[in-house]
XYZ file of C-alpha atoms in Angstrom:
599
model
C 10.890 -72.452 41.541
C 14.146 -73.455 39.788
C 17.284 -71.887 41.234
C 18.180 -70.004 37.988
C 14.781 -68.315 37.797
C 14.920 -67.407 41.491
C 18.262 -65.600 41.036
C 16.946 -63.744 37.959
C 13.875 -62.586 39.866
C 16.008 -61.326 42.772
C 18.281 -59.405 40.324
C 15.335 -57.672 38.643
C 13.869 -56.790 42.030
C 17.134 -55.287 43.313
C 17.692 -53.411 40.020
C 14.223 -51.863 40.234
C 14.872 -50.729 43.798
C 18.199 -49.179 42.803
C 16.568 -47.272 39.913
C 13.823 -45.991 42.193
C 16.365 -44.825 44.742
C 18.442 -43.096 42.025
C 15.333 -41.425 40.645
C 14.389 -40.205 44.086
C 17.897 -38.856 44.654
C 17.920 -37.083 41.234
C 14.469 -35.663 41.865
C 15.600 -34.388 45.238
C 18.701 -32.806 43.699
C 16.635 -31.266 40.899
C 14.119 -29.906 43.402
C 16.952 -28.502 45.536
C 18.660 -26.930 42.523
C 15.362 -25.579 41.228
C 14.621 -23.931 44.549
C 18.177 -22.680 44.999
C 18.560 -21.574 41.364
C 15.439 -19.394 41.284
C 16.909 -16.528 43.312
C 20.096 -16.737 41.254
C 18.174 -16.803 37.961
C 15.922 -13.956 39.086
C 18.931 -11.885 40.071
C 20.761 -12.693 36.821
C 17.795 -11.710 34.655
C 17.196 -8.397 36.416
C 20.877 -7.503 36.614
C 21.587 -8.560 33.037
C 18.796 -6.446 31.520
C 19.605 -3.448 33.696
C 23.325 -3.495 33.030
C 23.236 -4.428 29.348
C 20.878 -1.498 28.565
C 23.049 1.105 30.317
C 20.624 1.234 33.271
C 17.747 2.209 30.945
C 15.397 -0.766 31.373
C 14.122 -2.740 34.356
C 12.153 -5.979 34.415
C 9.596 -7.082 36.972
C 7.621 -10.312 37.318
C 5.473 -11.855 40.014
C 6.691 -15.448 39.898
C 9.476 -17.550 38.420
C 9.397 -21.339 38.101
C 12.347 -23.419 36.912
C 13.140 -26.960 35.828
C 16.854 -27.632 36.185
C 16.730 -30.915 34.289
C 15.219 -29.377 31.139
C 16.934 -26.034 31.650
C 13.681 -24.086 31.410
C 12.071 -21.269 33.334
C 8.776 -19.420 33.245
C 8.223 -15.848 34.391
C 4.689 -14.696 35.165
C 3.200 -11.187 34.676
C 6.297 -9.692 33.104
C 6.830 -5.981 32.567
C 9.846 -4.362 30.891
C 9.798 -0.602 31.381
C 12.178 2.255 30.543
C 13.496 4.639 33.176
C 12.510 8.078 31.816
C 14.899 9.900 34.179
C 17.782 7.726 32.992
C 16.668 8.310 29.387
C 16.983 12.080 29.822
C 20.461 11.551 31.292
C 21.434 9.435 28.276
C 20.108 12.123 25.935
C 22.329 14.673 27.672
C 25.249 12.236 27.333
C 24.328 11.637 23.660
C 24.009 7.920 24.335
C 20.230 7.583 24.145
C 18.620 5.448 21.407
C 15.925 6.753 19.068
C 13.407 4.182 20.302
C 11.988 3.451 23.727
C 10.144 0.185 24.331
C 7.609 -0.881 26.909
C 6.640 -4.570 27.025
C 4.047 -6.357 29.130
C 2.841 -9.955 28.979
C 1.342 -12.686 31.129
C 4.068 -15.244 30.562
C 7.675 -15.326 29.393
C 9.216 -18.769 28.778
C 12.955 -19.467 28.762
C 13.940 -22.863 27.311
C 17.312 -24.657 27.632
C 19.378 -22.095 29.501
C 22.255 -24.518 30.314
C 22.743 -23.731 34.025
C 25.861 -25.889 34.379
C 27.661 -23.927 31.660
C 26.642 -20.761 33.490
C 28.114 -22.065 36.755
C 31.301 -23.547 35.257
C 32.164 -21.127 32.413
C 30.270 -17.935 33.294
C 28.421 -18.157 29.976
C 24.687 -17.676 29.958
C 23.568 -19.560 26.861
C 19.860 -19.819 26.120
C 18.300 -21.727 23.244
C 14.889 -20.072 23.142
C 12.980 -17.202 24.770
C 9.252 -16.912 24.102
C 7.219 -13.748 24.678
C 3.682 -15.144 24.437
C 1.085 -12.554 23.303
C 3.023 -9.501 24.493
C 1.826 -5.923 24.222
C 4.671 -3.801 22.883
C 4.802 -0.001 22.761
C 7.541 1.564 20.655
C 8.071 5.321 21.002
C 10.251 6.905 18.323
C 12.021 10.233 18.724
C 14.776 10.926 16.213
C 17.861 12.380 17.877
C 20.424 14.337 15.872
C 23.437 12.640 17.429
C 22.206 9.245 16.209
C 22.347 10.254 12.551
C 24.545 7.950 10.459
C 25.379 5.676 13.398
C 26.233 2.057 12.647
C 23.424 -0.495 13.327
C 24.632 -1.469 16.792
C 24.133 -0.233 20.353
C 25.875 3.043 21.178
C 28.051 1.228 23.726
C 28.789 -2.489 23.825
C 26.596 -4.251 26.424
C 29.589 -6.481 27.158
C 31.243 -3.630 29.079
C 28.331 -3.765 31.525
C 28.247 -7.548 32.058
C 31.916 -8.545 31.677
C 32.532 -8.667 35.444
C 29.939 -11.400 35.919
C 29.642 -13.041 32.490
C 31.978 -13.924 29.649
C 29.141 -14.442 27.215
C 25.412 -13.966 26.930
C 23.628 -15.541 23.965
C 20.108 -16.461 22.876
C 19.536 -18.521 19.737
C 15.954 -17.383 19.220
C 13.830 -14.668 20.837
C 10.242 -15.114 19.705
C 7.401 -12.609 20.021
C 4.298 -14.697 19.303
C 0.942 -13.035 18.513
C 2.276 -9.666 19.602
C 0.214 -6.497 19.811
C 2.572 -3.849 18.438
C 1.903 -0.141 18.956
C 4.022 2.545 17.328
C 4.012 6.144 18.594
C 5.707 8.798 16.454
C 6.993 11.610 18.696
C 8.476 13.495 15.733
C 5.153 15.162 14.874
C 3.140 17.781 16.752
C 0.200 15.446 17.397
C 1.514 11.912 17.996
C -0.826 9.106 17.005
C -0.727 5.417 17.883
C -0.419 2.983 14.968
C -1.290 -0.561 16.026
C -0.889 -4.056 14.576
C -2.126 -7.223 16.259
C -1.129 -10.878 15.803
C 2.409 -9.994 14.764
C 5.131 -12.660 14.994
C 8.766 -11.572 15.328
C 11.844 -13.767 15.728
C 15.204 -12.301 16.713
C 17.897 -14.756 15.651
C 21.228 -15.436 17.409
C 21.688 -12.602 19.879
C 25.308 -12.580 21.084
C 26.983 -10.377 23.678
C 30.685 -11.108 24.134
C 34.010 -9.400 23.653
C 33.852 -9.569 19.829
C 30.177 -9.320 18.761
C 29.995 -5.526 19.049
C 32.460 -5.100 16.166
C 30.959 -7.841 13.996
C 29.746 -6.030 10.837
C 27.631 -9.033 9.826
C 25.421 -8.397 12.834
C 22.975 -5.554 13.418
C 22.092 -4.721 16.968
C 24.101 -7.843 17.915
C 21.669 -10.071 15.966
C 22.263 -12.344 12.997
C 18.731 -11.940 11.646
C 15.222 -10.613 12.244
C 12.216 -12.507 10.880
C 8.768 -10.886 10.829
C 5.489 -12.596 9.980
C 1.961 -11.222 9.835
C -0.796 -13.553 8.698
C -3.721 -11.140 8.271
C -4.203 -7.453 8.951
C -7.251 -5.205 8.565
C -7.381 -1.465 9.188
C -10.540 0.668 8.784
C -9.687 4.096 7.385
C -10.529 7.103 9.592
C -13.310 8.239 7.217
C -15.052 4.824 7.620
C -15.247 4.394 3.836
C -12.625 1.663 3.312
C -10.948 -1.337 4.858
C -7.240 -1.793 4.191
C -6.398 -5.499 4.149
C -3.097 -7.328 4.051
C -2.608 -11.080 3.813
C 0.538 -13.032 4.719
C 3.475 -10.675 5.169
C 6.950 -12.205 5.544
C 10.197 -10.309 6.072
C 13.793 -11.416 6.667
C 16.331 -8.725 7.555
C 19.404 -10.683 6.449
C 18.162 -10.657 2.848
C 16.299 -7.335 3.069
C 13.348 -8.980 1.316
C 9.684 -8.514 2.178
C 6.833 -10.470 0.589
C 3.089 -9.830 0.744
C 0.645 -12.299 -0.778
C -2.195 -9.800 -1.090
C -2.939 -6.134 -0.383
C -6.412 -4.670 -0.835
C -8.269 -1.393 -0.449
C -11.904 -2.466 -0.104
C -14.732 0.107 -0.231
C -17.413 -0.471 2.383
C -20.215 0.572 -0.007
C -21.153 -0.323 -3.567
C -20.459 2.037 -6.464
C -23.692 4.041 -6.426
C -24.100 4.166 -2.644
C -20.496 5.194 -1.953
C -20.954 8.778 -3.150
C -24.336 9.017 -1.447
C -22.760 8.142 1.908
C -19.911 10.593 1.276
C -22.445 13.263 0.374
C -20.869 14.324 -2.920
C -19.372 12.969 -6.173
C -16.367 11.300 -4.552
C -13.948 8.980 -6.371
C -14.372 5.410 -5.152
C -11.192 3.320 -5.278
C -11.124 -0.449 -5.297
C -7.602 -1.888 -5.268
C -6.225 -5.413 -5.152
C -2.535 -6.216 -5.554
C -1.091 -9.734 -5.445
C 2.439 -11.063 -5.175
C 4.116 -7.946 -3.782
C 7.803 -8.101 -2.937
C 10.391 -5.550 -1.829
C 14.128 -6.193 -1.866
C 17.084 -4.301 -0.454
C 15.184 -2.955 2.573
C 17.396 -1.116 5.056
C 16.000 -2.387 8.383
C 18.390 -0.453 10.702
C 17.389 2.796 8.977
C 13.725 1.959 9.402
C 14.186 1.082 13.087
C 16.092 4.251 13.909
C 14.197 6.774 11.741
C 11.091 4.950 10.380
C 12.491 5.653 6.909
C 11.597 2.969 4.381
C 14.244 2.550 1.704
C 14.207 -0.328 -0.754
C 16.092 -1.098 -3.945
C 13.214 -2.693 -5.806
C 9.513 -3.410 -5.511
C 7.605 -5.888 -7.681
C 3.828 -6.118 -8.052
C 2.405 -8.887 -10.236
C -1.320 -9.342 -10.899
C -3.936 -6.965 -9.574
C -6.267 -4.118 -10.412
C -7.084 -0.491 -9.622
C -10.703 0.503 -10.294
C -11.920 4.096 -9.879
C -15.605 5.052 -10.062
C -17.370 8.403 -9.769
C -21.086 9.165 -9.739
C -21.271 12.649 -11.198
C -25.051 12.810 -10.817
C -24.344 13.746 -7.205
C -23.477 17.289 -6.105
C -19.886 18.462 -6.454
C -17.740 18.677 -3.387
C -18.267 22.417 -3.344
C -15.481 24.620 -2.086
C -13.264 21.671 -1.165
C -11.079 20.974 -4.204
C -8.821 18.126 -5.305
C -5.908 20.412 -5.955
C -2.773 18.798 -4.557
C -4.101 15.247 -5.001
C -2.059 14.029 -7.969
C -0.201 10.727 -7.315
C 3.190 12.347 -6.711
C 1.617 14.977 -4.474
C -0.061 12.297 -2.349
C 3.327 10.583 -2.070
C 4.855 13.825 -0.769
C 2.097 14.183 1.825
C 2.829 10.810 3.452
C 4.108 11.163 6.992
C 6.702 8.402 6.627
C 9.847 8.965 4.491
C 9.930 6.552 1.537
C 12.366 5.767 -1.259
C 11.915 2.880 -3.670
C 14.494 3.023 -6.458
C 12.477 0.888 -8.866
C 8.902 -0.432 -8.935
C 8.155 -3.187 -11.442
C 4.531 -3.677 -12.480
C 3.289 -6.753 -14.297
C -0.229 -7.523 -15.510
C -2.173 -4.808 -13.649
C -5.637 -3.736 -14.831
C -6.549 -0.065 -14.375
C -10.027 1.315 -15.026
C -11.828 4.614 -14.626
C -15.620 4.697 -14.742
C -18.145 7.532 -14.437
C -21.916 7.560 -14.096
C -23.039 10.464 -16.325
C -25.963 12.571 -15.131
C -26.974 13.620 -18.661
C -26.941 10.183 -20.295
C -27.891 8.323 -17.085
C -25.400 5.675 -18.098
C -22.005 4.467 -16.961
C -18.925 5.096 -19.108
C -15.738 3.169 -18.558
C -12.211 3.301 -19.932
C -9.739 0.582 -19.039
C -6.035 -0.055 -19.408
C -5.549 -3.803 -19.224
C -2.465 -5.980 -18.676
C -0.449 -2.930 -17.662
C 3.268 -3.522 -17.129
C 6.278 -1.292 -16.764
C 8.684 0.432 -14.408
C 8.288 3.354 -11.999
C 11.618 4.811 -10.904
C 12.633 7.093 -8.018
C 9.408 6.907 -5.988
C 10.323 9.077 -3.018
C 9.300 11.888 -0.689
C 12.724 12.333 0.945
C 13.910 15.916 0.526
C 17.604 15.122 0.094
C 16.858 12.610 -2.662
C 14.511 15.035 -4.435
C 17.248 17.665 -4.580
C 19.539 15.166 -6.273
C 16.891 13.699 -8.573
C 13.523 15.519 -8.563
C 11.841 13.390 -11.250
C 9.750 10.275 -10.661
C 9.176 8.507 -13.975
C 6.652 5.856 -14.964
C 7.182 4.035 -18.261
C 4.195 1.796 -18.877
C 2.768 -0.324 -21.653
C -0.851 -1.384 -21.635
C -3.874 -2.232 -23.803
C -6.666 0.334 -24.112
C -9.956 -1.460 -23.465
C -8.047 -4.708 -23.943
C -7.253 -3.996 -27.625
C -5.119 -1.046 -28.700
C -1.511 -1.192 -27.493
C -0.554 1.949 -25.602
C 2.943 3.006 -24.543
C 2.870 5.911 -22.111
C 5.525 7.847 -20.211
C 4.774 9.952 -17.116
C 7.345 12.318 -15.598
C 6.394 13.729 -12.196
C 8.264 16.726 -10.763
C 8.594 15.834 -7.072
C 9.907 19.265 -6.091
C 7.297 21.418 -7.876
C 4.870 23.362 -5.715
C 2.128 23.285 -8.352
C 2.081 19.545 -9.093
C 3.893 19.734 -12.438
C 4.063 16.557 -14.508
C 4.030 15.485 -18.132
C 2.509 12.567 -19.998
C 3.117 11.365 -23.530
C 2.343 8.209 -25.401
C 1.411 6.330 -28.562
C -1.717 4.219 -29.083
C -1.677 2.084 -32.222
C -3.938 0.005 -34.470
C -7.416 -0.563 -33.077
C -11.038 -0.452 -34.147
C -12.444 2.940 -33.144
C -15.769 1.367 -32.145
C -14.221 0.038 -28.919
C -14.204 3.669 -27.717
C -18.023 3.604 -27.592
C -17.738 2.269 -24.036
C -16.809 5.771 -22.976
C -17.754 8.130 -25.842
C -21.456 7.174 -25.785
C -22.267 7.586 -22.089
C -19.841 10.432 -21.397
C -19.574 12.284 -24.727
C -22.976 11.333 -26.262
C -21.125 10.301 -29.414
C -21.450 6.829 -30.973
C -18.792 5.686 -33.404
C -20.499 3.754 -36.223
C -17.248 2.699 -37.828
C -13.623 3.710 -38.097
C -10.089 2.394 -37.844
C -7.268 4.031 -35.938
C -3.681 3.868 -37.159
C -2.156 5.901 -34.359
C -3.052 8.196 -31.484
C -0.009 10.154 -30.330
C -0.133 12.692 -27.522
C 2.253 14.888 -25.535
C 1.055 17.035 -22.601
C 2.458 19.156 -19.790
C 0.209 19.578 -16.761
C -0.011 21.193 -13.336
C -2.638 21.756 -10.655
C -4.672 24.023 -12.891
C -4.825 22.147 -16.163
C -2.920 20.705 -19.063
C -1.885 21.654 -22.563
C -0.281 19.742 -25.378
C -0.771 18.155 -28.776
C -2.796 15.221 -30.093
C -2.000 13.511 -33.410
C -4.957 11.293 -34.332
C -4.422 9.209 -37.477
C -7.539 7.306 -38.653
C -9.734 6.504 -41.678
C -13.341 5.580 -42.639
C -14.871 7.364 -39.643
C -18.618 7.773 -39.160
C -20.360 8.871 -35.966
C -23.831 9.380 -34.559
C -24.732 12.024 -31.993
C -26.897 10.724 -29.178
C -29.403 12.022 -26.651
C -31.162 10.539 -23.669
C -34.824 9.593 -24.245
C -36.604 9.344 -20.861
C -39.583 7.572 -22.458
C -37.406 4.849 -23.983
C -34.991 4.777 -21.018
C -31.896 4.655 -23.218
C -29.810 6.764 -25.580
C -31.246 7.358 -29.029
C -29.686 8.668 -32.201
C -30.200 12.298 -33.093
C -30.934 11.641 -36.757
C -30.759 15.076 -38.384
C -27.954 16.240 -36.134
C -25.950 13.086 -36.871
C -26.524 13.534 -40.615
C -25.334 17.116 -40.482
C -22.411 16.156 -38.280
C -21.161 13.584 -40.778
C -21.873 15.869 -43.725
C -20.558 19.160 -42.352
C -18.315 18.443 -39.378
C -16.816 14.979 -39.183
C -13.594 14.419 -41.067
C -13.721 10.837 -42.286
C -9.955 10.511 -42.340
C -6.742 12.080 -41.095
C -4.433 12.528 -42.988
C -6.873 13.755 -45.608
C -6.548 13.622 -49.415
C -3.481 15.881 -49.236
C -1.803 13.254 -47.006
C -0.968 15.888 -44.419
C -1.632 14.881 -40.800
C -3.429 17.600 -38.871
C -2.324 17.935 -35.250
C -4.570 19.425 -32.590
C -3.367 21.773 -29.886
C -5.318 21.196 -26.673
C -5.641 23.536 -23.713
C -7.760 22.070 -20.923
C -8.512 24.019 -17.749
C -8.942 21.636 -14.874
C -12.018 22.147 -12.682
C -10.716 22.185 -9.112
C -12.923 19.269 -8.078
C -11.784 16.831 -10.796
C -9.344 13.993 -10.279
C -6.050 13.026 -11.902
C -7.699 10.322 -14.043
C -10.531 12.617 -15.050
C -8.200 15.370 -16.249
C -6.107 12.996 -18.381
C -9.196 11.407 -19.938
C -10.851 14.759 -20.659
C -7.727 16.263 -22.264
C -7.364 13.282 -24.606
C -11.075 13.239 -25.403
C -11.009 16.935 -26.306
C -8.043 16.281 -28.615
C -9.818 13.351 -30.292
C -13.071 15.315 -30.770
C -11.254 18.261 -32.292
C -9.213 15.953 -34.530
C -12.352 14.459 -36.062
C -13.908 17.914 -36.423
C -16.217 18.110 -33.410
C -15.190 21.527 -32.144
C -17.275 23.959 -30.132
C -17.481 26.321 -33.125
C -18.642 23.626 -35.514
C -21.153 22.291 -32.995
C -22.511 25.840 -32.712
C -22.764 25.900 -36.523
C -24.694 22.632 -36.481
C -27.046 23.985 -33.846
C -27.565 27.063 -36.041
C -28.422 24.821 -39.007
C -30.796 22.847 -36.821
C -32.474 26.052 -35.704
C -32.835 27.152 -39.342
C -34.308 23.785 -40.363
C -36.697 23.940 -37.424
C -37.770 27.456 -38.399
C -38.342 26.355 -42.016
C -40.262 23.320 -40.803
C -42.391 25.393 -38.461
C -43.052 27.966 -41.237
C -44.026 25.165 -43.630
C -46.323 23.677 -40.994
C -47.877 27.074 -40.339
C -48.575 27.618 -44.051
C -50.093 24.124 -44.276
C -52.373 24.858 -41.326
C -53.510 28.109 -42.948
C -54.319 26.329 -46.213
C -56.399 23.809 -44.297
C -58.281 26.592 -42.514
C -58.982 28.430 -45.811
C -60.225 25.219 -47.361
C -62.611 24.686 -44.449
C -63.979 28.216 -44.808
C -64.734 27.636 -48.520
C -66.518 24.393 -47.753
C -68.653 26.049 -45.065
C -69.862 28.708 -47.528
């Protein structure tokens, strides 16, 4: 072997040996530090949590493993529990928080905790803490002395750790696939509300001599990020599934986004009422692209009070169906079930200053026992603004009116502008509704007038339908101005043999001749308004009452009143009597003729 190659080979050999020796030495040091650092790390974790929470929480775990080179540690079978005796002491001292937490999980991972900085500078800096699939219980009890407190701990945790640490910081605390359980202790019968597969990231936790006074932080954090991919909740009555898809929230912006929210009935339209046992409204709801802005997270954490500046809902539908061939609900009424009354009955305080709707379809359908057909009225491409949606008493005193200004298209054709004003403070569900419907072919109303009113519109054009009503739990009264021309109708009846509605010929003729006003204004060019008083049956819904009040106004405007219908029935009875008398005389003539022939 040449001398130059021999020297190179010896150099490589010695270099390899040196690297192996260095690696062995570093491994030995790392092992020694790992073993020696575990008791220190264990002590630091337990002491830090205990002291920084004013002796309220303790942490236990069965095993801790560390890697000094990567600055990581893993804790097995972790439990974080509150000291209830200490909590009562803090309540007496008026230092207790509104929320108590209990956390348990199989594994907690700490990544990059920079042990050398801890040793040299007394700063415990951690890059990442992962709670993998934890089970979290949050118990809320609102305490008077916490009202209007700033979003920070009652006392700075730094006062508890300053003797041993100058700084404690964690860049990210991640709760991955958490099972979150909320218990409301502010009600007489607390219930557990649960969500699974929840992801929460607490960003940039800092405990030092200055962070407590930093107004850009809340609870010493720079941000809170919440993510929920899918959520399904069966309602207690087992009639619906509530579904939510892809929820994202960031506290620093106060913005929450939901891709999709749905209320899905578990039974089809006709079976739903059968399962319920009575003529029950069936709701099917789908809302897409939901966003809330200006959410006050600290207020929600401390009092479970949801306040937001604005909510936007774009694209979706609300479909209501009722099978009125089924028995009524009996003594159980729907009084107190208007939209604003349902809002007041929610257990959680809510205030949304403004709700923007865009391109929402709303429909109300009924299966009619008499006609054995389904009638449907729809309000398509609905957009508008709902303001002051709240059930918070203090807000209602200041502004008791929730208003909804909407524009929509009746049955996809006639443009309708409607304004609802709901009195949030009224004990009897007071609200008003007014609107203008313009320029449409009256025949489109056959979708609902035929199956529900047994009236078919042969022809007619509507210039304007204007209405103004005031309503409460017991009914509604107001005015209807119905401007139209060239109107002709047919009255219908159900024919079991033909299995469909058929025209009542004579009755329709008399109706058009004696009852129906073909135009309004008439020849004198004076528009006739109709005053409507509609008494609400206790078992009817909000949608049903509004539809019926308008339908009564329209019928009366065109001349179909109860008095005139009675007059028509009287004419029919007279014609029937004349017909029967004529038939009787004819039969007698035939009998006399037969007698003559037999002689």
